[in-house]
Amino acid sequence: MPTWMFWDYKPNDNVIRAWLDTLPKQAKQKFNNGLLHLAALPLGSWQRPIVDTLTDECAGLFEIRVRLGRVRYRLLRYNDGRPAQATRLHGFTTPNDKVDPTQCQEAYRRRDHLEQNPEERRVLHDYG
């Protein structure tokens, strides 16, 4: 039984699922396999290279990381206070290991929007 539940941000449609569907099949599979692995572990055992805690302009956000060739794919998420639940807010690619603060700003904007009505603006992650 999974320890964690993963949610996707959906203002109207599931933007996380839509973003994942644009990725190469291997990258999407790596994300889903990583999430299934993480879901079975307690938070304290989550480690790089799959996840990382962000700091500075991105404090309060966490990233789930996948690399395919030279492209790095990132999903920014936050823990919304519910036990063992995380909501993925924003996906993007980057050519290096740095997270551009503008990506975090988009995640913060989505987090603030989500918190106004979490039951309508998030959906359980679909691993399909």
PDB file of C-alpha atoms in Angstrom:
ATOM      1  CA  MET A   1       0.000   0.000   0.000  1.00  0.00           C
ATOM      2  CA  PRO A   2       1.448   3.406  -0.944  1.00  0.00           C
ATOM      3  CA  THR A   3       2.638   5.660   1.836  1.00  0.00           C
ATOM      4  CA  TRP A   4       2.210   8.805  -0.293  1.00  0.00           C
ATOM      5  CA  MET A   5      -0.526  10.101  -2.564  1.00  0.00           C
ATOM      6  CA  PHE A   6       0.403  12.366  -5.463  1.00  0.00           C
ATOM      7  CA  TRP A   7      -1.983  14.988  -6.789  1.00  0.00           C
ATOM      8  CA  ASP A   8      -1.827  17.047  -9.991  1.00  0.00           C
ATOM      9  CA  TYR A   9      -2.783  20.694 -10.230  1.00  0.00           C
ATOM     10  CA  LYS A  10      -5.787  21.225 -12.493  1.00  0.00           C
ATOM     11  CA  PRO A  11      -7.220  24.727 -12.841  1.00  0.00           C
ATOM     12  CA  ASN A  12      -9.695  23.360 -15.416  1.00  0.00           C
ATOM     13  CA  ASP A  13      -7.870  20.502 -17.098  1.00  0.00           C
ATOM     14  CA  ASN A  14      -5.031  18.473 -15.619  1.00  0.00           C
ATOM     15  CA  VAL A  15      -2.058  20.612 -16.697  1.00  0.00           C
ATOM     16  CA  ILE A  16       0.454  18.166 -15.216  1.00  0.00           C
ATOM     17  CA  ARG A  17      -0.949  15.257 -17.206  1.00  0.00           C
ATOM     18  CA  ALA A  18      -1.047  17.418 -20.335  1.00  0.00           C
ATOM     19  CA  TRP A  19       2.624  18.356 -19.837  1.00  0.00           C
ATOM     20  CA  LEU A  20       3.664  14.746 -19.200  1.00  0.00           C
ATOM     21  CA  ASP A  21       1.863  13.699 -22.389  1.00  0.00           C
ATOM     22  CA  THR A  22       4.143  16.031 -24.407  1.00  0.00           C
ATOM     23  CA  LEU A  23       7.303  14.323 -23.139  1.00  0.00           C
ATOM     24  CA  PRO A  24       9.146  11.479 -24.829  1.00  0.00           C
ATOM     25  CA  LYS A  25       7.653   8.171 -23.715  1.00  0.00           C
ATOM     26  CA  GLN A  26      10.834   7.237 -21.803  1.00  0.00           C
ATOM     27  CA  ALA A  27      10.797  10.470 -19.768  1.00  0.00           C
ATOM     28  CA  LYS A  28       7.134  10.021 -18.848  1.00  0.00           C
ATOM     29  CA  GLN A  29       7.828   6.415 -17.814  1.00  0.00           C
ATOM     30  CA  LYS A  30      10.765   7.553 -15.671  1.00  0.00           C
ATOM     31  CA  PHE A  31       8.521  10.061 -13.876  1.00  0.00           C
ATOM     32  CA  ASN A  32       5.829   7.482 -13.236  1.00  0.00           C
ATOM     33  CA  ASN A  33       8.311   4.835 -12.084  1.00  0.00           C
ATOM     34  CA  GLY A  34       9.963   7.374  -9.789  1.00  0.00           C
ATOM     35  CA  LEU A  35       6.617   8.387  -8.305  1.00  0.00           C
ATOM     36  CA  LEU A  36       5.630   4.776  -7.693  1.00  0.00           C
ATOM     37  CA  HIS A  37       8.973   4.223  -5.967  1.00  0.00           C
ATOM     38  CA  LEU A  38       8.598   7.357  -3.827  1.00  0.00           C
ATOM     39  CA  ALA A  39       4.980   6.564  -2.943  1.00  0.00           C
ATOM     40  CA  ALA A  40       6.130   3.462  -1.068  1.00  0.00           C
ATOM     41  CA  LEU A  41       8.813   5.263   0.977  1.00  0.00           C
ATOM     42  CA  PRO A  42       8.636   7.539   3.997  1.00  0.00           C
ATOM     43  CA  LEU A  43       9.577  11.141   3.209  1.00  0.00           C
ATOM     44  CA  GLY A  44      12.853  11.002   5.139  1.00  0.00           C
ATOM     45  CA  SER A  45      14.220   8.382   2.763  1.00  0.00           C
ATOM     46  CA  TRP A  46      13.609  10.396  -0.435  1.00  0.00           C
ATOM     47  CA  GLN A  47      16.958  11.317  -1.976  1.00  0.00           C
ATOM     48  CA  ARG A  48      18.665  12.759  -5.008  1.00  0.00           C
ATOM     49  CA  PRO A  49      18.818  12.167  -7.873  1.00  0.00           C
ATOM     50  CA  ILE A  50      15.038  11.590  -7.964  1.00  0.00           C
ATOM     51  CA  VAL A  51      14.024  14.431  -5.631  1.00  0.00           C
ATOM     52  CA  ASP A  52      15.532  17.581  -4.215  1.00  0.00           C
ATOM     53  CA  THR A  53      14.499  20.329  -1.811  1.00  0.00           C
ATOM     54  CA  LEU A  54      14.707  23.801  -3.316  1.00  0.00           C
ATOM     55  CA  THR A  55      15.985  26.881  -1.490  1.00  0.00           C
ATOM     56  CA  ASP A  56      16.385  30.631  -1.928  1.00  0.00           C
ATOM     57  CA  GLU A  57      13.758  31.998  -4.364  1.00  0.00           C
ATOM     58  CA  CYS A  58      12.224  28.530  -4.559  1.00  0.00           C
ATOM     59  CA  ALA A  59      12.004  27.787  -0.816  1.00  0.00           C
ATOM     60  CA  GLY A  60       9.017  25.644   0.123  1.00  0.00           C
ATOM     61  CA  LEU A  61       9.038  23.791  -3.184  1.00  0.00           C
ATOM     62  CA  PHE A  62      10.486  20.406  -4.013  1.00  0.00           C
ATOM     63  CA  GLU A  63      11.435  18.971  -7.364  1.00  0.00           C
ATOM     64  CA  ILE A  64      11.035  15.539  -8.871  1.00  0.00           C
ATOM     65  CA  ARG A  65      13.819  15.062 -11.396  1.00  0.00           C
ATOM     66  CA  VAL A  66      14.255  12.970 -14.517  1.00  0.00           C
ATOM     67  CA  ARG A  67      17.087  13.093 -17.011  1.00  0.00           C
ATOM     68  CA  LEU A  68      16.947  11.728 -20.528  1.00  0.00           C
ATOM     69  CA  GLY A  69      20.079  12.341 -22.567  1.00  0.00           C
ATOM     70  CA  ARG A  70      21.064  15.972 -22.068  1.00  0.00           C
ATOM     71  CA  VAL A  71      17.576  17.137 -21.167  1.00  0.00           C
ATOM     72  CA  ARG A  72      16.520  17.487 -17.553  1.00  0.00           C
ATOM     73  CA  TYR A  73      12.813  17.347 -16.801  1.00  0.00           C
ATOM     74  CA  ARG A  74      11.470  18.815 -13.591  1.00  0.00           C
ATOM     75  CA  LEU A  75       8.170  18.694 -11.756  1.00  0.00           C
ATOM     76  CA  LEU A  76       7.809  21.192  -8.933  1.00  0.00           C
ATOM     77  CA  ARG A  77       5.627  20.113  -6.047  1.00  0.00           C
ATOM     78  CA  TYR A  78       4.764  21.114  -2.545  1.00  0.00           C
ATOM     79  CA  ASN A  79       3.438  19.351   0.523  1.00  0.00           C
ATOM     80  CA  ASP A  80       0.122  20.976   1.268  1.00  0.00           C
ATOM     81  CA  GLY A  81      -0.114  20.075   4.948  1.00  0.00           C
ATOM     82  CA  ARG A  82      -2.090  16.896   4.471  1.00  0.00           C
ATOM     83  CA  PRO A  83      -0.220  13.874   5.835  1.00  0.00           C
ATOM     84  CA  ALA A  84       1.718  11.987   3.132  1.00  0.00           C
ATOM     85  CA  GLN A  85       0.262  13.984   0.253  1.00  0.00           C
ATOM     86  CA  ALA A  86       2.046  16.118  -2.331  1.00  0.00           C
ATOM     87  CA  THR A  87       0.651  18.221  -5.156  1.00  0.00           C
ATOM     88  CA  ARG A  88       2.623  18.629  -8.370  1.00  0.00           C
ATOM     89  CA  LEU A  89       2.231  22.157  -9.632  1.00  0.00           C
ATOM     90  CA  HIS A  90       4.452  22.824 -12.623  1.00  0.00           C
ATOM     91  CA  GLY A  91       6.565  20.895 -15.135  1.00  0.00           C
ATOM     92  CA  PHE A  92       9.387  22.192 -17.327  1.00  0.00           C
ATOM     93  CA  THR A  93      12.683  21.245 -18.954  1.00  0.00           C
ATOM     94  CA  THR A  94      16.107  22.696 -18.269  1.00  0.00           C
ATOM     95  CA  PRO A  95      19.486  22.223 -19.952  1.00  0.00           C
ATOM     96  CA  ASN A  96      21.353  22.113 -16.611  1.00  0.00           C
ATOM     97  CA  ASP A  97      20.860  21.401 -12.918  1.00  0.00           C
ATOM     98  CA  LYS A  98      19.676  24.922 -12.113  1.00  0.00           C
ATOM     99  CA  VAL A  99      16.014  25.771 -11.545  1.00  0.00           C
ATOM    100  CA  ASP A 100      15.176  29.176 -12.977  1.00  0.00           C
ATOM    101  CA  PRO A 101      13.349  31.264 -10.328  1.00  0.00           C
ATOM    102  CA  THR A 102      10.689  32.177 -12.911  1.00  0.00           C
ATOM    103  CA  GLN A 103       9.676  28.498 -12.923  1.00  0.00           C
ATOM    104  CA  CYS A 104       9.239  28.687  -9.160  1.00  0.00           C
ATOM    105  CA  GLN A 105       7.147  31.830  -9.498  1.00  0.00           C
ATOM    106  CA  GLU A 106       4.746  29.922 -11.758  1.00  0.00           C
ATOM    107  CA  ALA A 107       4.585  27.112  -9.189  1.00  0.00           C
ATOM    108  CA  TYR A 108       3.867  29.624  -6.393  1.00  0.00           C
ATOM    109  CA  ARG A 109       1.117  31.239  -8.489  1.00  0.00           C
ATOM    110  CA  ARG A 110      -0.465  27.826  -9.031  1.00  0.00           C
ATOM    111  CA  ARG A 111      -0.075  26.915  -5.350  1.00  0.00           C
ATOM    112  CA  ASP A 112      -1.883  30.096  -4.307  1.00  0.00           C
ATOM    113  CA  HIS A 113      -4.664  29.405  -6.823  1.00  0.00           C
ATOM    114  CA  LEU A 114      -4.948  25.801  -5.654  1.00  0.00           C
ATOM    115  CA  GLU A 115      -5.185  26.747  -1.984  1.00  0.00           C
ATOM    116  CA  GLN A 116      -8.301  28.830  -2.691  1.00  0.00           C
ATOM    117  CA  ASN A 117     -10.205  25.640  -3.544  1.00  0.00           C
ATOM    118  CA  PRO A 118      -8.084  22.477  -3.309  1.00  0.00           C
ATOM    119  CA  GLU A 119     -10.951  20.052  -3.868  1.00  0.00           C
ATOM    120  CA  GLU A 120     -11.734  21.536  -7.285  1.00  0.00           C
ATOM    121  CA  ARG A 121      -8.200  22.356  -8.397  1.00  0.00           C
ATOM    122  CA  ARG A 122      -6.368  19.079  -7.924  1.00  0.00           C
ATOM    123  CA  VAL A 123      -6.835  15.507  -9.067  1.00  0.00           C
ATOM    124  CA  LEU A 124      -5.111  12.270  -8.097  1.00  0.00           C
ATOM    125  CA  HIS A 125      -2.189  11.522 -10.388  1.00  0.00           C
ATOM    126  CA  ASP A 126      -3.041   9.125 -13.203  1.00  0.00           C
ATOM    127  CA  TYR A 127      -0.064   6.890 -14.000  1.00  0.00           C
ATOM    128  CA  GLY A 128      -1.353   6.128 -17.504  1.00  0.00           C
TER     129      GLY A 128
END
